[in-house]
Short mmCIF file of N, CA and C in Angstrom, two decimals:
data_model
loop_
_atom_site.label_atom_id
_atom_site.label_comp_id
_atom_site.label_asym_id
_atom_site.label_seq_id
_atom_site.Cartn_x
_atom_site.Cartn_y
_atom_site.Cartn_z
N MET I 1 109.87 103.44 122.53
CA MET I 1 109.73 102.41 123.53
C MET I 1 108.93 101.23 123.01
N GLY I 2 108.13 101.43 122.00
CA GLY I 2 107.29 100.34 121.51
C GLY I 2 107.78 99.85 120.16
N GLY I 3 106.86 99.49 119.34
CA GLY I 3 107.19 99.14 117.96
C GLY I 3 107.64 97.71 117.78
N SER I 4 108.57 97.54 116.86
CA SER I 4 108.98 96.20 116.46
C SER I 4 109.68 95.43 117.57
N ASN I 5 110.38 96.12 118.47
CA ASN I 5 111.02 95.41 119.58
C ASN I 5 109.98 94.71 120.46
N GLN I 6 108.85 95.35 120.65
CA GLN I 6 107.82 94.77 121.50
C GLN I 6 107.18 93.55 120.84
N MET I 7 107.18 93.48 119.53
CA MET I 7 106.56 92.35 118.84
C MET I 7 107.19 91.03 119.24
N VAL I 8 108.47 91.04 119.57
CA VAL I 8 109.14 89.82 120.00
C VAL I 8 108.41 89.23 121.21
N PHE I 9 108.00 90.09 122.14
CA PHE I 9 107.32 89.63 123.34
C PHE I 9 105.85 89.35 123.08
N LEU I 10 105.22 90.17 122.24
CA LEU I 10 103.79 90.01 122.00
C LEU I 10 103.47 88.73 121.23
N VAL I 11 104.31 88.37 120.27
CA VAL I 11 104.05 87.16 119.49
C VAL I 11 104.10 85.94 120.41
N GLY I 12 105.10 85.87 121.26
CA GLY I 12 105.19 84.75 122.19
C GLY I 12 104.01 84.69 123.13
N ALA I 13 103.62 85.85 123.66
CA ALA I 13 102.47 85.89 124.58
C ALA I 13 101.18 85.54 123.86
N LEU I 14 101.03 86.01 122.63
CA LEU I 14 99.82 85.73 121.87
C LEU I 14 99.68 84.23 121.59
N ILE I 15 100.77 83.61 121.19
CA ILE I 15 100.72 82.17 120.90
C ILE I 15 100.48 81.38 122.19
N ALA I 16 101.11 81.81 123.28
CA ALA I 16 100.91 81.11 124.56
C ALA I 16 99.47 81.23 125.05
N ALA I 17 98.87 82.40 124.85
CA ALA I 17 97.51 82.63 125.35
C ALA I 17 96.45 82.07 124.41
N GLN I 18 96.65 82.20 123.11
CA GLN I 18 95.63 81.81 122.15
C GLN I 18 95.88 80.45 121.52
N GLY I 19 97.04 79.89 121.74
CA GLY I 19 97.35 78.58 121.16
C GLY I 19 97.57 78.68 119.66
N SER I 20 97.24 77.61 118.97
CA SER I 20 97.49 77.57 117.53
C SER I 20 96.57 78.51 116.76
N GLY I 21 95.49 79.00 117.40
CA GLY I 21 94.59 79.95 116.73
C GLY I 21 95.27 81.28 116.46
N ALA I 22 96.36 81.56 117.14
CA ALA I 22 97.07 82.83 116.93
C ALA I 22 97.83 82.83 115.61
N VAL I 23 98.23 81.67 115.14
CA VAL I 23 99.03 81.61 113.92
C VAL I 23 98.26 82.17 112.71
N PRO I 24 97.00 81.76 112.46
CA PRO I 24 96.28 82.38 111.33
C PRO I 24 96.09 83.90 111.51
N LEU I 25 95.89 84.34 112.76
CA LEU I 25 95.76 85.77 113.00
C LEU I 25 97.04 86.52 112.64
N LEU I 26 98.16 85.94 113.00
CA LEU I 26 99.45 86.56 112.66
C LEU I 26 99.67 86.57 111.15
N ILE I 27 99.30 85.49 110.49
CA ILE I 27 99.45 85.42 109.03
C ILE I 27 98.58 86.48 108.35
N VAL I 28 97.33 86.62 108.80
CA VAL I 28 96.44 87.64 108.24
C VAL I 28 97.01 89.03 108.49
N GLY I 29 97.55 89.26 109.68
CA GLY I 29 98.15 90.56 109.99
C GLY I 29 99.31 90.89 109.07
N VAL I 30 100.16 89.91 108.81
CA VAL I 30 101.30 90.13 107.91
C VAL I 30 100.81 90.40 106.50
N LEU I 31 99.82 89.64 106.03
CA LEU I 31 99.29 89.85 104.68
C LEU I 31 98.65 91.23 104.55
N LEU I 32 97.91 91.67 105.56
CA LEU I 32 97.32 93.01 105.53
C LEU I 32 98.40 94.09 105.51
N SER I 33 99.46 93.88 106.27
CA SER I 33 100.56 94.85 106.26
C SER I 33 101.21 94.92 104.89
N TRP I 34 101.42 93.77 104.28
CA TRP I 34 102.01 93.77 102.94
C TRP I 34 101.08 94.44 101.93
N ALA I 35 99.78 94.21 102.07
CA ALA I 35 98.82 94.83 101.15
C ALA I 35 98.79 96.34 101.33
N ALA I 36 98.99 96.82 102.53
CA ALA I 36 98.95 98.26 102.79
C ALA I 36 100.25 98.95 102.43
N ALA I 37 101.34 98.23 102.36
CA ALA I 37 102.66 98.84 102.13
C ALA I 37 102.73 99.68 100.85
N PRO I 38 102.20 99.24 99.70
CA PRO I 38 102.26 100.12 98.52
C PRO I 38 101.51 101.43 98.71
N GLY I 39 100.37 101.38 99.38
CA GLY I 39 99.62 102.61 99.64
C GLY I 39 100.37 103.55 100.56
N TRP I 40 100.99 102.99 101.60
CA TRP I 40 101.78 103.81 102.52
C TRP I 40 102.96 104.42 101.79
N THR I 41 103.61 103.62 100.94
CA THR I 41 104.76 104.11 100.18
C THR I 41 104.34 105.25 99.27
N GLU I 42 103.20 105.08 98.59
CA GLU I 42 102.71 106.14 97.70
C GLU I 42 102.42 107.42 98.48
N LEU I 43 101.77 107.30 99.62
CA LEU I 43 101.49 108.48 100.43
C LEU I 43 102.76 109.18 100.88
N VAL I 44 103.73 108.42 101.32
CA VAL I 44 104.98 109.02 101.78
C VAL I 44 105.71 109.70 100.62
N LEU I 45 105.67 109.10 99.44
CA LEU I 45 106.35 109.71 98.30
C LEU I 45 105.61 110.93 97.76
N MET I 46 104.31 111.04 98.04
CA MET I 46 103.56 112.23 97.61
C MET I 46 103.96 113.47 98.40
N TRP I 47 104.39 113.28 99.65
CA TRP I 47 104.79 114.40 100.51
C TRP I 47 106.17 114.10 101.10
N PRO I 48 107.23 114.17 100.28
CA PRO I 48 108.57 113.79 100.77
C PRO I 48 109.12 114.73 101.83
N GLU I 49 108.64 115.97 101.89
CA GLU I 49 109.15 116.91 102.88
C GLU I 49 108.37 116.86 104.19
N ARG I 50 107.35 116.03 104.26
CA ARG I 50 106.49 115.95 105.45
C ARG I 50 107.15 115.05 106.49
N VAL I 51 107.23 115.51 107.73
CA VAL I 51 107.82 114.75 108.81
C VAL I 51 106.69 114.16 109.66
N GLY I 52 106.82 112.91 110.06
CA GLY I 52 105.82 112.31 110.93
C GLY I 52 105.33 110.96 110.46
N GLY I 53 105.92 110.45 109.39
CA GLY I 53 105.59 109.11 108.93
C GLY I 53 104.18 109.01 108.35
N ILE I 54 103.61 107.83 108.50
CA ILE I 54 102.34 107.53 107.87
C ILE I 54 101.21 108.38 108.46
N ALA I 55 101.28 108.72 109.73
CA ALA I 55 100.23 109.55 110.33
C ALA I 55 100.19 110.93 109.67
N ALA I 56 101.36 111.52 109.46
CA ALA I 56 101.42 112.86 108.85
C ALA I 56 100.97 112.84 107.40
N THR I 57 101.32 111.80 106.67
CA THR I 57 100.92 111.74 105.27
C THR I 57 99.42 111.45 105.13
N CYS I 58 98.87 110.66 106.03
CA CYS I 58 97.41 110.43 106.01
C CYS I 58 96.66 111.72 106.31
N VAL I 59 97.20 112.52 107.21
CA VAL I 59 96.58 113.82 107.50
C VAL I 59 96.52 114.65 106.24
N GLU I 60 97.61 114.70 105.48
CA GLU I 60 97.63 115.47 104.22
C GLU I 60 96.67 114.89 103.20
N ALA I 61 96.56 113.57 103.17
CA ALA I 61 95.67 112.94 102.18
C ALA I 61 94.21 113.24 102.48
N PHE I 62 93.83 113.31 103.75
CA PHE I 62 92.43 113.56 104.12
C PHE I 62 92.08 115.04 104.22
N ARG I 63 93.08 115.91 104.28
CA ARG I 63 92.82 117.34 104.46
C ARG I 63 91.91 117.94 103.38
N PRO I 64 92.03 117.56 102.09
CA PRO I 64 91.12 118.14 101.09
C PRO I 64 89.65 117.80 101.31
N TYR I 65 89.39 116.69 101.98
CA TYR I 65 88.00 116.28 102.20
C TYR I 65 87.39 116.98 103.41
N THR I 66 88.09 116.93 104.52
CA THR I 66 87.61 117.60 105.73
C THR I 66 88.74 117.69 106.74
N PRO I 67 88.93 118.85 107.34
CA PRO I 67 90.00 118.97 108.33
C PRO I 67 89.73 118.14 109.59
N VAL I 68 88.47 117.86 109.88
CA VAL I 68 88.14 117.05 111.05
C VAL I 68 88.69 115.63 110.88
N LEU I 69 88.44 115.03 109.71
CA LEU I 69 88.94 113.69 109.43
C LEU I 69 90.47 113.67 109.41
N ALA I 70 91.07 114.71 108.87
CA ALA I 70 92.53 114.78 108.83
C ALA I 70 93.11 114.79 110.25
N ASN I 71 92.57 115.62 111.11
CA ASN I 71 93.07 115.69 112.48
C ASN I 71 92.76 114.42 113.26
N LEU I 72 91.60 113.84 113.02
CA LEU I 72 91.22 112.61 113.70
C LEU I 72 92.16 111.47 113.33
N THR I 73 92.62 111.45 112.10
CA THR I 73 93.57 110.41 111.66
C THR I 73 94.84 110.46 112.48
N GLY I 74 95.40 111.66 112.62
CA GLY I 74 96.63 111.79 113.40
C GLY I 74 96.44 111.46 114.86
N VAL I 75 95.34 111.94 115.44
CA VAL I 75 95.07 111.69 116.86
C VAL I 75 94.88 110.20 117.11
N CYS I 76 94.10 109.54 116.27
CA CYS I 76 93.85 108.11 116.46
C CYS I 76 95.13 107.29 116.29
N TYR I 77 95.98 107.68 115.36
CA TYR I 77 97.24 106.95 115.17
C TYR I 77 98.08 107.02 116.45
N TRP I 78 98.25 108.21 116.97
CA TRP I 78 99.11 108.36 118.14
C TRP I 78 98.46 107.81 119.40
N TRP I 79 97.14 107.87 119.52
CA TRP I 79 96.49 107.29 120.69
C TRP I 79 96.64 105.77 120.69
N GLY I 80 96.82 105.19 119.52
CA GLY I 80 97.05 103.75 119.45
C GLY I 80 98.37 103.34 120.09
N TRP I 81 99.29 104.28 120.20
CA TRP I 81 100.59 103.98 120.80
C TRP I 81 100.57 104.07 122.32
N VAL I 82 99.53 104.66 122.89
CA VAL I 82 99.48 104.83 124.35
C VAL I 82 99.56 103.48 125.07
N PRO I 83 98.72 102.48 124.74
CA PRO I 83 98.85 101.20 125.45
C PRO I 83 100.17 100.51 125.14
N THR I 84 100.68 100.69 123.95
CA THR I 84 101.95 100.07 123.59
C THR I 84 103.08 100.61 124.46
N CYS I 85 103.13 101.92 124.63
CA CYS I 85 104.17 102.52 125.47
C CYS I 85 104.01 102.10 126.93
N GLY I 86 102.77 102.05 127.40
CA GLY I 86 102.54 101.62 128.77
C GLY I 86 102.97 100.18 129.00
N PHE I 87 102.60 99.32 128.07
CA PHE I 87 102.96 97.90 128.19
C PHE I 87 104.47 97.72 128.14
N THR I 88 105.13 98.44 127.25
CA THR I 88 106.58 98.34 127.14
C THR I 88 107.27 98.87 128.39
N ALA I 89 106.73 99.95 128.97
CA ALA I 89 107.31 100.49 130.21
C ALA I 89 107.17 99.47 131.34
N ILE I 90 106.03 98.81 131.44
CA ILE I 90 105.84 97.79 132.47
C ILE I 90 106.77 96.60 132.24
N LEU I 91 106.91 96.20 130.97
CA LEU I 91 107.80 95.09 130.64
C LEU I 91 109.25 95.44 131.00
N SER I 92 109.69 96.64 130.65
CA SER I 92 111.05 97.07 130.98
C SER I 92 111.23 97.20 132.48
N ALA I 93 110.23 97.76 133.17
CA ALA I 93 110.32 97.92 134.62
C ALA I 93 110.38 96.56 135.32
N THR I 94 109.66 95.59 134.80
CA THR I 94 109.70 94.25 135.39
C THR I 94 111.09 93.65 135.26
N ALA I 95 111.70 93.83 134.09
CA ALA I 95 113.06 93.32 133.90
C ALA I 95 114.04 94.03 134.84
N LEU I 96 113.94 95.34 134.94
CA LEU I 96 114.81 96.09 135.86
C LEU I 96 114.59 95.66 137.30
N HIS I 97 113.34 95.44 137.66
CA HIS I 97 113.00 95.01 139.02
C HIS I 97 113.62 93.64 139.32
N GLU I 98 113.49 92.73 138.41
CA GLU I 98 113.99 91.37 138.62
C GLU I 98 115.51 91.31 138.61
N TRP I 99 116.14 92.08 137.72
CA TRP I 99 117.59 91.95 137.53
C TRP I 99 118.41 92.84 138.44
N TYR I 100 117.97 94.09 138.63
CA TYR I 100 118.84 95.05 139.30
C TYR I 100 118.22 95.76 140.50
N LEU I 101 116.94 96.03 140.48
CA LEU I 101 116.32 96.88 141.50
C LEU I 101 115.14 96.19 142.19
N PRO I 102 115.38 95.12 142.91
CA PRO I 102 114.25 94.40 143.53
C PRO I 102 113.56 95.19 144.65
N PHE I 103 114.19 96.23 145.14
CA PHE I 103 113.62 97.01 146.24
C PHE I 103 112.71 98.14 145.76
N ILE I 104 112.61 98.35 144.43
CA ILE I 104 111.73 99.39 143.88
C ILE I 104 110.54 98.70 143.21
N PRO I 105 109.30 99.10 143.52
CA PRO I 105 108.13 98.46 142.91
C PRO I 105 108.10 98.65 141.38
N VAL I 106 107.56 97.66 140.70
CA VAL I 106 107.49 97.68 139.24
C VAL I 106 106.71 98.90 138.74
N THR I 107 105.60 99.20 139.39
CA THR I 107 104.78 100.34 138.95
C THR I 107 105.56 101.65 139.04
N LEU I 108 106.30 101.82 140.10
CA LEU I 108 107.09 103.05 140.27
C LEU I 108 108.19 103.13 139.20
N LEU I 109 108.82 102.00 138.91
CA LEU I 109 109.84 101.98 137.85
C LEU I 109 109.22 102.32 136.50
N ALA I 110 108.05 101.74 136.22
CA ALA I 110 107.39 102.00 134.93
C ALA I 110 107.03 103.47 134.78
N VAL I 111 106.49 104.05 135.83
CA VAL I 111 106.16 105.49 135.80
C VAL I 111 107.43 106.31 135.62
N GLY I 112 108.50 105.90 136.29
CA GLY I 112 109.77 106.60 136.14
C GLY I 112 110.31 106.54 134.73
N ILE I 113 110.18 105.39 134.08
CA ILE I 113 110.63 105.25 132.69
C ILE I 113 109.85 106.19 131.79
N VAL I 114 108.53 106.17 131.92
CA VAL I 114 107.69 107.03 131.08
C VAL I 114 108.02 108.50 131.32
N LEU I 115 108.15 108.90 132.59
CA LEU I 115 108.45 110.30 132.90
C LEU I 115 109.83 110.72 132.41
N THR I 116 110.79 109.80 132.48
CA THR I 116 112.13 110.11 131.97
C THR I 116 112.09 110.40 130.48
N PHE I 117 111.41 109.54 129.72
CA PHE I 117 111.32 109.76 128.28
C PHE I 117 110.49 111.00 127.97
N LEU I 118 109.47 111.27 128.78
CA LEU I 118 108.67 112.48 128.60
C LEU I 118 109.54 113.72 128.74
N VAL I 119 110.33 113.78 129.80
CA VAL I 119 111.18 114.96 130.04
C VAL I 119 112.21 115.12 128.92
N ILE I 120 112.82 114.01 128.51
CA ILE I 120 113.81 114.09 127.44
C ILE I 120 113.17 114.61 126.16
N ASN I 121 111.98 114.13 125.83
CA ASN I 121 111.30 114.58 124.62
C ASN I 121 110.86 116.02 124.71
N LEU I 122 110.42 116.47 125.90
CA LEU I 122 110.01 117.86 126.05
C LEU I 122 111.20 118.82 125.96
N LEU I 123 112.40 118.32 126.23
CA LEU I 123 113.58 119.17 126.10
C LEU I 123 113.94 119.46 124.64
N GLY I 124 113.40 118.67 123.72
CA GLY I 124 113.59 118.95 122.30
C GLY I 124 114.45 117.92 121.59
N VAL I 125 114.54 118.12 120.28
CA VAL I 125 115.24 117.18 119.42
C VAL I 125 116.73 117.13 119.77
N ARG I 126 117.31 118.26 120.11
CA ARG I 126 118.74 118.29 120.45
C ARG I 126 119.02 117.39 121.67
N ALA I 127 118.18 117.45 122.69
CA ALA I 127 118.37 116.62 123.88
C ALA I 127 118.17 115.14 123.55
N VAL I 128 117.17 114.83 122.75
CA VAL I 128 116.93 113.43 122.35
C VAL I 128 118.13 112.90 121.58
N THR I 129 118.65 113.72 120.66
CA THR I 129 119.81 113.31 119.87
C THR I 129 121.02 113.09 120.77
N ARG I 130 121.22 113.97 121.71
CA ARG I 130 122.35 113.86 122.64
C ARG I 130 122.24 112.54 123.43
N VAL I 131 121.06 112.23 123.93
CA VAL I 131 120.88 111.00 124.70
C VAL I 131 121.05 109.77 123.80
N ALA I 132 120.51 109.82 122.59
CA ALA I 132 120.58 108.67 121.69
C ALA I 132 122.01 108.41 121.23
N ILE I 133 122.77 109.46 120.97
CA ILE I 133 124.14 109.28 120.49
C ILE I 133 125.06 108.85 121.63
N GLN I 134 124.83 109.33 122.83
CA GLN I 134 125.70 108.98 123.95
C GLN I 134 125.33 107.66 124.59
N SER I 135 124.19 107.10 124.22
CA SER I 135 123.78 105.82 124.79
C SER I 135 124.64 104.71 124.22
N PRO I 136 125.00 103.73 125.05
CA PRO I 136 125.79 102.61 124.53
C PRO I 136 124.95 101.78 123.58
N ALA I 137 125.54 101.36 122.50
CA ALA I 137 124.82 100.60 121.47
C ALA I 137 124.74 99.14 121.80
#
């Protein structure tokens, strides 16, 4: 629900709210991402059979030092997605409210979106795959 699709909306909102001061912040963010990319690539290539992306590989990298730091890395990575998912659910619910469902409150739609994805994910990978493949592209 989050990720790169949300950046389209966040960049516009950031520039609108912060003005021209947002441009250097965005440039610094891109440069930091580029600087981190070789390290992320190396970590991922060190554990090619590990599933979970950069969070899982960071856990493996920190595990020799202390299991607490390893687990904290994974937890902090995923907790960072909590506001992103919430914001994206509200953004999607607002669009649904405005376009198709004006009689349902935005908050209720957003909670419904999150709960729908929660149930689908709890059903397992097979259910997620079924929904993803049958969804119109």
